[in-house]
Short mmCIF file of C-alpha atoms and ligand atoms in Angstrom, two decimals:
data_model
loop_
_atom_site.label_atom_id
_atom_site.label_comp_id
_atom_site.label_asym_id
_atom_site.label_seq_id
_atom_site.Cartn_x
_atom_site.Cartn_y
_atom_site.Cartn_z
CA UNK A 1 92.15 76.74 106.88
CA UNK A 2 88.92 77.73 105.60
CA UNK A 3 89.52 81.39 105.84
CA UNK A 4 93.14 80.80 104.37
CA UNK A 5 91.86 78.97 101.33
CA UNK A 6 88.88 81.55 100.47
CA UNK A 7 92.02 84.45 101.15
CA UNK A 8 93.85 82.34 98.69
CA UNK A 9 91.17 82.26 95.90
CA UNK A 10 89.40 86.28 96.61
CA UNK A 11 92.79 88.00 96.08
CA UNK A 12 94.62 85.77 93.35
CA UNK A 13 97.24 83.43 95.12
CA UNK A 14 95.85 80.04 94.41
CA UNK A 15 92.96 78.64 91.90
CA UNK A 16 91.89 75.20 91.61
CA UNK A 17 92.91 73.83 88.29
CA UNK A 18 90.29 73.50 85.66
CA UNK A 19 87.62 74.93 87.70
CA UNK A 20 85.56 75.66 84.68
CA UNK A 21 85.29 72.28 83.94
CA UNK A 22 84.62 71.17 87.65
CA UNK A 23 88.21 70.97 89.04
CA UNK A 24 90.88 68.53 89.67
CA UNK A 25 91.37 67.03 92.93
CA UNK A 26 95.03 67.83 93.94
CA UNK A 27 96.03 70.19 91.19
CA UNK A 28 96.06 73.67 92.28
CA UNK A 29 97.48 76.86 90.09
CA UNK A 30 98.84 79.85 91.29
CA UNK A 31 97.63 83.01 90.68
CA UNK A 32 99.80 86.69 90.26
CA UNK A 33 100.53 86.72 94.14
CA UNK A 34 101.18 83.33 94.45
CA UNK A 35 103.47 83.08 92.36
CA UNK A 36 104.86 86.14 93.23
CA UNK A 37 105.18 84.25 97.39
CA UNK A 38 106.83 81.07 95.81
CA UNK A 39 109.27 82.95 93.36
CA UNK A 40 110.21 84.31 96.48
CA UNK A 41 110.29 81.33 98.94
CA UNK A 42 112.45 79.57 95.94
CA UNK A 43 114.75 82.65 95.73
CA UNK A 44 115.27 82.70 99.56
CA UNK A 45 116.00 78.56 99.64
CA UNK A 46 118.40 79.12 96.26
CA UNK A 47 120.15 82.63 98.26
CA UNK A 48 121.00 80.03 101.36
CA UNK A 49 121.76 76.50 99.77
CA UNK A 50 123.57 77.83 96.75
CA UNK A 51 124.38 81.55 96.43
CA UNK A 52 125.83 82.20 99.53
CA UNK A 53 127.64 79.20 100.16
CA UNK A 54 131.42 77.34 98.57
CA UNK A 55 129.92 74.20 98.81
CA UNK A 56 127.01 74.09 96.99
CA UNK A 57 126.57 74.20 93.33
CA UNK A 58 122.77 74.52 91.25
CA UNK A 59 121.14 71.86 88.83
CA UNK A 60 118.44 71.71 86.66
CA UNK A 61 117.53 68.28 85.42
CA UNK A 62 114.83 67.21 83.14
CA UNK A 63 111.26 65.88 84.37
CA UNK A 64 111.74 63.08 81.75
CA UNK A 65 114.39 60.54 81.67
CA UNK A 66 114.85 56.58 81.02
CA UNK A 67 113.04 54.29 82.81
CA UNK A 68 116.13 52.89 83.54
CA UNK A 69 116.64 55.55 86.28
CA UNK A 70 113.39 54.71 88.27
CA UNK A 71 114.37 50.95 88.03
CA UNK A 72 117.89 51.72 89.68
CA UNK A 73 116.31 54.03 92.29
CA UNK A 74 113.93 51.29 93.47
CA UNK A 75 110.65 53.82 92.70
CA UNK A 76 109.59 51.17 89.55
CA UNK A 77 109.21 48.63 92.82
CA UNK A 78 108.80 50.50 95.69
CA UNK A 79 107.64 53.91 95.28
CA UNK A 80 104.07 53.04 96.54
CA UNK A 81 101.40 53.63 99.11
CA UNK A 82 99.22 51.03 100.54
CA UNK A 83 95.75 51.15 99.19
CA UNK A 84 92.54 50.01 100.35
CA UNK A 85 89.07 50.75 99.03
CA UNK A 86 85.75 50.68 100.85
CA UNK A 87 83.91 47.92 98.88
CA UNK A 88 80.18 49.62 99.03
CA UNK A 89 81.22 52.99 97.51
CA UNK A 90 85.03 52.39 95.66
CA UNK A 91 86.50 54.96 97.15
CA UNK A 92 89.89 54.47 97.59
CA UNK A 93 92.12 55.48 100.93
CA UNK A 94 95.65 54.97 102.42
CA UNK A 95 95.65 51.94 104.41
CA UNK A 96 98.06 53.84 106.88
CA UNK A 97 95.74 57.37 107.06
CA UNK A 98 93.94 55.56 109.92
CA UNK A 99 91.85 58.66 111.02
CA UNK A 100 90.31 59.30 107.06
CA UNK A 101 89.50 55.44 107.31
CA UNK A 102 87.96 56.01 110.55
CA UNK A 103 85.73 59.24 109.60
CA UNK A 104 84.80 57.34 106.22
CA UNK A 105 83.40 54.27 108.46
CA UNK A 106 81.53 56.33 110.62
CA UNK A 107 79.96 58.72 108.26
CA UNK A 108 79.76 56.11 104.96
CA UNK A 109 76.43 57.23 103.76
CA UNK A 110 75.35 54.00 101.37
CA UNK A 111 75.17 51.44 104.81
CA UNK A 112 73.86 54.44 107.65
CA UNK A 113 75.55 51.48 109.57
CA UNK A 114 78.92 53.30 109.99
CA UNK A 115 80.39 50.30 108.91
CA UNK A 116 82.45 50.47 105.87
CA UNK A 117 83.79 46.82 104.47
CA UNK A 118 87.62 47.09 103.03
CA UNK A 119 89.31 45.62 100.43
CA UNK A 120 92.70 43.66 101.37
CA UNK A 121 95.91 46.77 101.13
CA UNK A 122 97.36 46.83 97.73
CA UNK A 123 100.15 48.26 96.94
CA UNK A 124 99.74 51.16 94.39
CA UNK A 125 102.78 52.79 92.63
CA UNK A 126 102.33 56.23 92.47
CA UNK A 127 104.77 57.29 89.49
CA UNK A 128 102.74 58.52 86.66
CA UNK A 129 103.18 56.76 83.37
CA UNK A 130 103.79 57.81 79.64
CA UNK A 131 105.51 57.54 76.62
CA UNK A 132 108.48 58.83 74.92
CA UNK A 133 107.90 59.14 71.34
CA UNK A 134 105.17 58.03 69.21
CA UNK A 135 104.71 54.56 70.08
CA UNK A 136 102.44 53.74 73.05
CA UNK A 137 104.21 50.31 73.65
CA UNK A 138 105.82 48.91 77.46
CA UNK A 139 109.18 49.84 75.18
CA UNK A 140 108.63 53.34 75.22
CA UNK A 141 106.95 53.25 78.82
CA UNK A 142 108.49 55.83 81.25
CA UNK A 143 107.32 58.22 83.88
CA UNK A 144 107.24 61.52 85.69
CA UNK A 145 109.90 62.19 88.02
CA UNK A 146 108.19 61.93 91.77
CA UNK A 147 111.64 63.51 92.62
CA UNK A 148 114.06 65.52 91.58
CA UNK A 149 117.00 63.85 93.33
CA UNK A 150 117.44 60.98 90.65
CA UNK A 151 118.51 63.89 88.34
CA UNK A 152 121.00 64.75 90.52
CA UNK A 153 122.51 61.27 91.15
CA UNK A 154 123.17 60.07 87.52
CA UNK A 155 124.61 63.55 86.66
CA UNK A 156 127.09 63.13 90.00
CA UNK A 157 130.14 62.03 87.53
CA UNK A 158 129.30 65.46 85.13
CA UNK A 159 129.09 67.81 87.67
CA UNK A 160 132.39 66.47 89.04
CA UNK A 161 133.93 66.67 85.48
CA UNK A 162 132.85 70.15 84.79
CA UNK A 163 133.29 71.99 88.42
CA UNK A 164 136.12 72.16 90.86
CA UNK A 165 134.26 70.56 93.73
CA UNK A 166 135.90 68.56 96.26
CA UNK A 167 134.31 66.19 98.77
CA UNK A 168 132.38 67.47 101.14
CA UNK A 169 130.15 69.64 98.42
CA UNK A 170 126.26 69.23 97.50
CA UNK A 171 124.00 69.75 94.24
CA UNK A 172 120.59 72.19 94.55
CA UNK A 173 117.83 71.92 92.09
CA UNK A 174 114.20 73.08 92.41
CA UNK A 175 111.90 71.57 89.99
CA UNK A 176 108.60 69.92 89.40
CA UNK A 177 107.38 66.60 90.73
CA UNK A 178 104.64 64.37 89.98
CA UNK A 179 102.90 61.98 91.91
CA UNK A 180 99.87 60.16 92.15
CA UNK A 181 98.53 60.51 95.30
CA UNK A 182 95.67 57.85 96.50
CA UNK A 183 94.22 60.64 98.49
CA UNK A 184 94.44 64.05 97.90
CA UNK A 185 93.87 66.86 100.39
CA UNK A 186 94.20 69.75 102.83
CA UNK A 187 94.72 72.70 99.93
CA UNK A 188 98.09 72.34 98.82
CA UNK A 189 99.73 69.95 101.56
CA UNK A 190 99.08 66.63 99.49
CA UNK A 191 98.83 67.31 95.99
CA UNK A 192 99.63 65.61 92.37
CA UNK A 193 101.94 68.15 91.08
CA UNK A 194 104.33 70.41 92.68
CA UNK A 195 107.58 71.35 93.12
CA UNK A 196 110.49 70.50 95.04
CA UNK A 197 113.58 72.18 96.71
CA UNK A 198 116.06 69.67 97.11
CA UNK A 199 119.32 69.31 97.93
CA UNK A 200 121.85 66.15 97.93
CA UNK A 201 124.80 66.94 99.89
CA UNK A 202 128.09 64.70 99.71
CA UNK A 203 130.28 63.46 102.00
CA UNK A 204 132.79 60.73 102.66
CA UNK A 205 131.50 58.16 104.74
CA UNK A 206 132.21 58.38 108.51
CA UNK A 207 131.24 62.23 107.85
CA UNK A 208 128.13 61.54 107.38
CA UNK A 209 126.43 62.00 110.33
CA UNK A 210 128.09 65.29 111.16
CA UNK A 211 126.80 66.80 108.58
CA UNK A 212 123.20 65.25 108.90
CA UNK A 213 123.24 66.85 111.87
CA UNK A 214 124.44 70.09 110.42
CA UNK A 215 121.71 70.38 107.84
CA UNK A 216 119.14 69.47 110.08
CA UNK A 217 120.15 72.93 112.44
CA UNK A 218 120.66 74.83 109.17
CA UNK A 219 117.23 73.95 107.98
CA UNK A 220 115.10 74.44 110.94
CA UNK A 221 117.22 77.71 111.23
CA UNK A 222 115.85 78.83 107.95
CA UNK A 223 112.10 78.86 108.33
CA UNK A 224 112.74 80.53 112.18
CA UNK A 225 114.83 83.02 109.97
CA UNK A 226 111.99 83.82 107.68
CA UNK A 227 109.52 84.41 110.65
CA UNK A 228 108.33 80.87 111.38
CA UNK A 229 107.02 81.41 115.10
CA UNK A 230 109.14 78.90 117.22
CA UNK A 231 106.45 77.31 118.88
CA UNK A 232 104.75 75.76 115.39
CA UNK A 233 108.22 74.19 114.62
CA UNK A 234 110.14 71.54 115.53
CA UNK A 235 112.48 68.85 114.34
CA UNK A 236 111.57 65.26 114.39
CA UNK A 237 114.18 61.72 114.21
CA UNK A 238 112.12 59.40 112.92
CA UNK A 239 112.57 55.62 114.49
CA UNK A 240 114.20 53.38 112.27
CA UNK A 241 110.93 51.26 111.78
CA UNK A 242 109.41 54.76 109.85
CA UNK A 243 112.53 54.96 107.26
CA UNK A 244 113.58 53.76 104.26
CA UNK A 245 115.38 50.43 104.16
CA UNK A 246 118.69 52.28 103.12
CA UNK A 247 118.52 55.29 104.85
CA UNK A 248 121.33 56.04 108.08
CA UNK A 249 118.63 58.07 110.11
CA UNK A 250 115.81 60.36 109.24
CA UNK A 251 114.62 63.61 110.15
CA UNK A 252 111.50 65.78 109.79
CA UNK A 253 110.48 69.60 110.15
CA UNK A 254 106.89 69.33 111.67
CA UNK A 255 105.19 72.23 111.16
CA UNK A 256 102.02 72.41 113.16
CA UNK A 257 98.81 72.30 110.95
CA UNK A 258 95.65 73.53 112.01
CA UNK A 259 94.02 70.28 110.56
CA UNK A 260 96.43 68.04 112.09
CA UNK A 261 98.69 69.11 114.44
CA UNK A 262 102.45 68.74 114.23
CA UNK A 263 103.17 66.90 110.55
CA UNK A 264 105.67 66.79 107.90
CA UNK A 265 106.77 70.14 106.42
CA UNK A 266 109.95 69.10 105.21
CA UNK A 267 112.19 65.66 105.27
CA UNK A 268 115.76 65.45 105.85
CA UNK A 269 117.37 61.76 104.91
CA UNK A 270 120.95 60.35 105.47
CA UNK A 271 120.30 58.38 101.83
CA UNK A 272 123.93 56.83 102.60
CA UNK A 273 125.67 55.12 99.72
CA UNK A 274 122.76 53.92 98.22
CA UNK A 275 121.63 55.88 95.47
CA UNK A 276 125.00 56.43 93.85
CA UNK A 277 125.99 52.53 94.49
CA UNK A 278 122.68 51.28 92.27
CA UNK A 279 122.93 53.81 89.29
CA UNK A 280 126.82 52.68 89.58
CA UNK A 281 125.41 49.13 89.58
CA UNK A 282 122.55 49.52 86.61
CA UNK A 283 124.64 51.34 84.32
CA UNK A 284 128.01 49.71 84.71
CA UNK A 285 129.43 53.36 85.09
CA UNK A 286 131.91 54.26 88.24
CA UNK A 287 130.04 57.04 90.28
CA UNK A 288 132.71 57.15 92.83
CA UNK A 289 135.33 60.15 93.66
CA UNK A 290 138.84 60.07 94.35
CA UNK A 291 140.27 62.14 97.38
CA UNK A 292 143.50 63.48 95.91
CA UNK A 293 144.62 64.99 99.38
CA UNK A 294 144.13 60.92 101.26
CA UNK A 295 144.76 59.18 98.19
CA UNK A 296 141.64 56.89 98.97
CA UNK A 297 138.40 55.99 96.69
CA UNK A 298 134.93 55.85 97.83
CA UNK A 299 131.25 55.94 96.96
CA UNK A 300 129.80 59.55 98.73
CA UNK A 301 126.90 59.46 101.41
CA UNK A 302 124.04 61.86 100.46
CA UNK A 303 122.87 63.89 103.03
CA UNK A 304 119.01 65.52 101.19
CA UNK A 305 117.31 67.79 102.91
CA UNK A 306 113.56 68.24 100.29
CA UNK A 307 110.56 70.43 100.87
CA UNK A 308 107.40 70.94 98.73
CA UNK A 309 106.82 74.75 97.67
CA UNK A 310 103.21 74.00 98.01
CA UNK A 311 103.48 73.00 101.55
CA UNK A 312 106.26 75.38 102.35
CA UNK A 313 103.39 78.45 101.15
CA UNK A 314 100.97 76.59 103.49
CA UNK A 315 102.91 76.81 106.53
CA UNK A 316 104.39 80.45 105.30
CA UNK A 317 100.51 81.79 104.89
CA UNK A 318 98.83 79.56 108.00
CA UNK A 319 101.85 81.01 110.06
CA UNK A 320 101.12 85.13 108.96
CA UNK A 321 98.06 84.83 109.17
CA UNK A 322 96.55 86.85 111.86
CA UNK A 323 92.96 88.54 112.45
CA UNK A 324 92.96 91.92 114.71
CA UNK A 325 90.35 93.98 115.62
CA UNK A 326 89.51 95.82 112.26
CA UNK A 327 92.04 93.95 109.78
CA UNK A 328 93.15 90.58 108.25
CA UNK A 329 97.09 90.98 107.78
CA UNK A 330 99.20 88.32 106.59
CA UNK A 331 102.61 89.01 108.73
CA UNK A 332 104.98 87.70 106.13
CA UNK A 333 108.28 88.11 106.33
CA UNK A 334 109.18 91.42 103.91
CA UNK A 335 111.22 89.36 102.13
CA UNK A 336 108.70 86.83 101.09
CA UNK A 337 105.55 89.52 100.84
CA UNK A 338 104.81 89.45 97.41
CA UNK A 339 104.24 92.89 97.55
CA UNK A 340 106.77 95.24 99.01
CA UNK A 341 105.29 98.42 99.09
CA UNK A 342 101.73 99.93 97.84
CA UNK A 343 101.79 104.14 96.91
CA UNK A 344 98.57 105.85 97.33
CA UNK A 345 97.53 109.45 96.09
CA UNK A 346 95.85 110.35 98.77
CA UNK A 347 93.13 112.18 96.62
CA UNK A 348 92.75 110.03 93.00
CA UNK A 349 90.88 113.20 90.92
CA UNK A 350 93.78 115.71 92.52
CA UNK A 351 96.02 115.89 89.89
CA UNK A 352 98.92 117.29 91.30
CA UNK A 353 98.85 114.31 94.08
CA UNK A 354 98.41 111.75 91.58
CA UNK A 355 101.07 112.54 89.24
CA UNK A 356 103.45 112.71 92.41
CA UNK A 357 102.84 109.95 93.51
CA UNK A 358 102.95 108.33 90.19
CA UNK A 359 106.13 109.35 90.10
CA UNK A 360 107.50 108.01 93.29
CA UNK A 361 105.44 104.53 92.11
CA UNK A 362 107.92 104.40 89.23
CA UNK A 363 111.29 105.95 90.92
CA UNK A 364 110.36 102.60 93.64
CA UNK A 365 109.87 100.16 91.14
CA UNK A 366 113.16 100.57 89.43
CA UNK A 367 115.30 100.94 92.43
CA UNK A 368 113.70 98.28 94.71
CA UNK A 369 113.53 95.95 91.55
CA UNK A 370 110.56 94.30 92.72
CA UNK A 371 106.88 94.48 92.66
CA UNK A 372 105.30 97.29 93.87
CA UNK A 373 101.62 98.04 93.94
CA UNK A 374 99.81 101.58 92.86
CA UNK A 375 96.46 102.03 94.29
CA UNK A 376 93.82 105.04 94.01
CA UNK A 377 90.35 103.44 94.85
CA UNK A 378 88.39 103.98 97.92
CA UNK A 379 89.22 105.66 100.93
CA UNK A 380 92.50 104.96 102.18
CA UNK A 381 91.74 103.17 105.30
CA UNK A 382 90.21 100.51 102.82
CA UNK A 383 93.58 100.59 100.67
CA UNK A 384 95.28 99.81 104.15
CA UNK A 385 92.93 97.03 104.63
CA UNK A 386 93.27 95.41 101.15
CA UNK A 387 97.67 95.16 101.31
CA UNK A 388 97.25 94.25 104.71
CA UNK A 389 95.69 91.48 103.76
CA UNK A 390 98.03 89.84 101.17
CA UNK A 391 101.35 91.14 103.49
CA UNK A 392 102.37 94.19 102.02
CA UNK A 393 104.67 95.68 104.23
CA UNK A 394 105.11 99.04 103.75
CA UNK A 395 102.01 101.83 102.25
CA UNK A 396 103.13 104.80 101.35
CA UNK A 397 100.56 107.84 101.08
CA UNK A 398 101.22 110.66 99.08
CA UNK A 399 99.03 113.60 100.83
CA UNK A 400 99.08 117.67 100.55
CA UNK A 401 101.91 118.07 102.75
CA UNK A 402 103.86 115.83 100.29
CA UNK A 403 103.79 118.88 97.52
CA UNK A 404 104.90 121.04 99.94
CA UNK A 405 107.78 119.28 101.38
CA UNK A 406 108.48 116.41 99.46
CA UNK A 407 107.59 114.22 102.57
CA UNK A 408 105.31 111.14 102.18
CA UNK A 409 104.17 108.76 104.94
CA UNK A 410 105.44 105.93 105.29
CA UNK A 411 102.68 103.36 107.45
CA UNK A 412 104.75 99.83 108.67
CA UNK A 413 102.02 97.03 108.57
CA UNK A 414 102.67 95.50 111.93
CA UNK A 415 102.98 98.10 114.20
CA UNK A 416 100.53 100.49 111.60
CA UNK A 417 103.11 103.32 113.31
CA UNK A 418 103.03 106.13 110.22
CA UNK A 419 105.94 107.99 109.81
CA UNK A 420 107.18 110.77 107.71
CA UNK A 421 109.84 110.46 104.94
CA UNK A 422 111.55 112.53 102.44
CA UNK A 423 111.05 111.19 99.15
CA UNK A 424 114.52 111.14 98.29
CA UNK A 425 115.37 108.96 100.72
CA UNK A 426 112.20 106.94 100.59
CA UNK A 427 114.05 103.73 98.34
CA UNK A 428 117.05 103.41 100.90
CA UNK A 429 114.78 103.80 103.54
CA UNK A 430 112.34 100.66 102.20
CA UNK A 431 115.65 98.60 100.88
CA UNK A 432 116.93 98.56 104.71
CA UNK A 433 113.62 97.48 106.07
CA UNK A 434 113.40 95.05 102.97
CA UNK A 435 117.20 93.47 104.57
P1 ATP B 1 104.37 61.96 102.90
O1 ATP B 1 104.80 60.98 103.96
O2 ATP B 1 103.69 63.21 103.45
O3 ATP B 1 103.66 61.37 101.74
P2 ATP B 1 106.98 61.76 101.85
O4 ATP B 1 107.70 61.31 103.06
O5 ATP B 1 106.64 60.83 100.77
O6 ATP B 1 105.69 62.59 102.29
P3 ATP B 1 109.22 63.00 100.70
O7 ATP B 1 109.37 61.97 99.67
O8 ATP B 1 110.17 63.05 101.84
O9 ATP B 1 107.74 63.00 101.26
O10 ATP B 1 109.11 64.41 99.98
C1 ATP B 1 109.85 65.52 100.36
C2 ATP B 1 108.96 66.71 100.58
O11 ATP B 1 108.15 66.96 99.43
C3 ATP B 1 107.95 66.57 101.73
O12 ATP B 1 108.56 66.88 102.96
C4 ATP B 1 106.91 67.58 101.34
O13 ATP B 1 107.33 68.91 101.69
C5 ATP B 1 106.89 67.49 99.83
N1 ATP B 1 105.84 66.59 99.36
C6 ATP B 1 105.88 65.25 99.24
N2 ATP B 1 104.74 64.77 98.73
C7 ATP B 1 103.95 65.84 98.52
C8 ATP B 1 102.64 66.02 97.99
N3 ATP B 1 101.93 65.00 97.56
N4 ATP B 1 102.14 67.27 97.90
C9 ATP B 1 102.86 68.33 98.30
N5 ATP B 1 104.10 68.24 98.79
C10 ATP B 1 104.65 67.02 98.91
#
């Protein structure tokens, strides 16, 4: 993790937020390759839920919205961890994170004892507050989504009205989420702020569990797709005694972290009725649908499978990551690298070789339509090491031969086979490696 997080902050794919000013705990930015790795995770999750499906249609709801919402939901009462806080130093833990309580017992530095003495649990919302408008009044009191599913459920009856969906279909959205974490921690797998992919798909009841089932396949399917190794994923049903009260069964994708071991990458619920029913209840307004074909009314079950960017780049970057003899190389799938292809001259102060492969730099970026990098420092084995690094797939050097023949190698990060390539067929060549 260590090495992952300094990789992270030496070549620009995550900062800590406000480090000039000391940092926040839990608020992490991303830099030009980071965002560059979740535009891409986002655009491979939107290509699978939404794009290529019937079913499926994209939503974009605000962070902001009545309180009203979070009261219907249940988050105003339940949405909360239970807190305890060591009564010598106030620090505050989860009461259920057994093994942070444990190491802050043992090493507590105030009592040498290893004795920490707790507080009773508490039970700590963790919705941010604010206000809409100028008035800082309990009137004007709302908060910051900690989901973006609500959005989805009170817009249910508008994207009926204004689409041709039919029972079984589902609504995508990726957006921001806020919430106040008691404990913070392990780069960006627990943080304050991030952003969610999140889908709620659904069905008529009695279908339900069909396609629970479905999505849970379909998800796991999606990370093995994008080069997840098979033996640091699995999928989890959680007891009942672990879910919420109104949830029909609960699933997990554990991804196994190096700090500790197989853990939640990504939650898939069976939310049943229950979401629709108490926004139906709250605001007096039907949210039901009508089956024209079976003449029949009923509330839909949600089926929502939700992941975290944040932690979805964590287990993307711990899984690439790979040291060999001579290199650090971040195995990324090509179509998450945030870099598809680097051009070197193989000469910088040889003109002829740097206008080439200037040239070919530009020809690449147009047709690929995606970033590509041009580099003409150092030697080249050190312009190997430096996309290796941050999962460029494909270098391209542009050598002596290359004005002779209009050839270029073509070096494949993985195997670091070179091979030779005409330049006009050098784009088609990348795009079908790219696929
Ligand atoms: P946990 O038990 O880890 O607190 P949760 O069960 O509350 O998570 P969900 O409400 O199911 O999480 O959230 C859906 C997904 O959002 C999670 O699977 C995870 O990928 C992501 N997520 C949730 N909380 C955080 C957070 N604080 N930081 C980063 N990602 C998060």
């Amino acid at each position: 993790m260590e090495k992952i997080v300094a990789l992270c902050k030496r070549r620009g794919f995550v900062f800590q937020n406000s480090e000039i000013y000391g940092g926040v705990n839990g608020i992490w930015d991303l830099g030009p390759l980071g965002v560059a790795l979740a535009n891409n995770i986002k655009k491979e999750w939107w290509n699978s839920m939404v794009i290529s499906r019937n079913d499926v249609v994209g939503f974009d709801s605000s962070i902001l919205s009545s309180p009203k919402v979070w009261e219907a939901s249940g988050h105003l009462k339940s949405f909360t961890d239970p807190l305890i806080e060591c009564k010598i130093c106030h620090e505050r833990f989860r009461a259920d994170h057994k093994k942070e309580i444990e190491e802050h017992g043992k090493t507590h530095p105030s009592t040498g004892s290893g004795q920490a003495k707790w507080t009773d649990v508490k039970h700590f919302n963790l919705m941010f507050k604010t206000f809409l408008g100028p008035l800082d009044d309990e009137k004007n009191k709302t908060y910051l989504r900690p989901e973006t599913a609500q959005g989805i459920f009170i817009n249910f009856q508008n994207v009926l009205a204004t689409t041709r969906v039919k029972i079984p279909f589902g609504i995508a959205q990726i957006g921001r989420g806020f919430r106040n974490e008691i404990t913070t921690g392990n780069f960006l797998f627990r943080v304050r702020e991030f952003e969610m992919m999140e889908l709620e798909f659904f069905t008529e009841p009695g279908k339900d569990s069909e396609w629970f089932d479905y999505w849970r396949k379909e998800r796991l399917k999606w990370y093995l797709n994008l080069g997840i190794k098979k033996e640091n994923i699995k999928l989890v049903d959680l007891p009942k005694e672990d879910i919420a009260h109104y949830s029909k069964g609960t699933s997990e994708i554990w991804y196994n972290w190096p700090f500790m071991g197989f853990g939640e990458l990504e939650g898939i619920a069976n939310r049943g009725d229950y979401d629709l029913s108490q926004h139906s209840k709250f605001s007096a307004k039907e949210l039901s649908y009508f089956d024209e074909e079976n003449k029949k009314r009923f509330i839909p079950y949600a089926i929502e499978p939700s992941v975290g960017v944040g932690r979805a780049i964590l287990a993307f970057l711990i899984d690439s990551y790979s040291e060999e003899k001579d290199r650090v190389v971040l195995k990324l799938h090509p179509k998450l690298s945030p870099i598809k292809a680097a051009v070197f001259p193989l000469l910088a102060n040889k003109l002829p070789l740097a206008k080439m492969a200037r040239a070919i730099y530009d020809n690449l970026k147009s047709s690929i339509r995606d970033s590509i990098a041009f580099d003409e420092r150092g030697n080249i084995g050190k312009r190997y090491y430096s996309q290796d690094e941050i999962g460029t797939p494909f270098c391209i050097t542009v050598d002596f031969q290359s004005l002779e023949d209009q050839t270029v190698t073509v070096r494949d990060r993985d195997t670091m086979k070179q091979e030779r390539i005409k330049v006009k067929e050098l784009s088609s060549f990348i795009k079908k490696k790219l696929d």
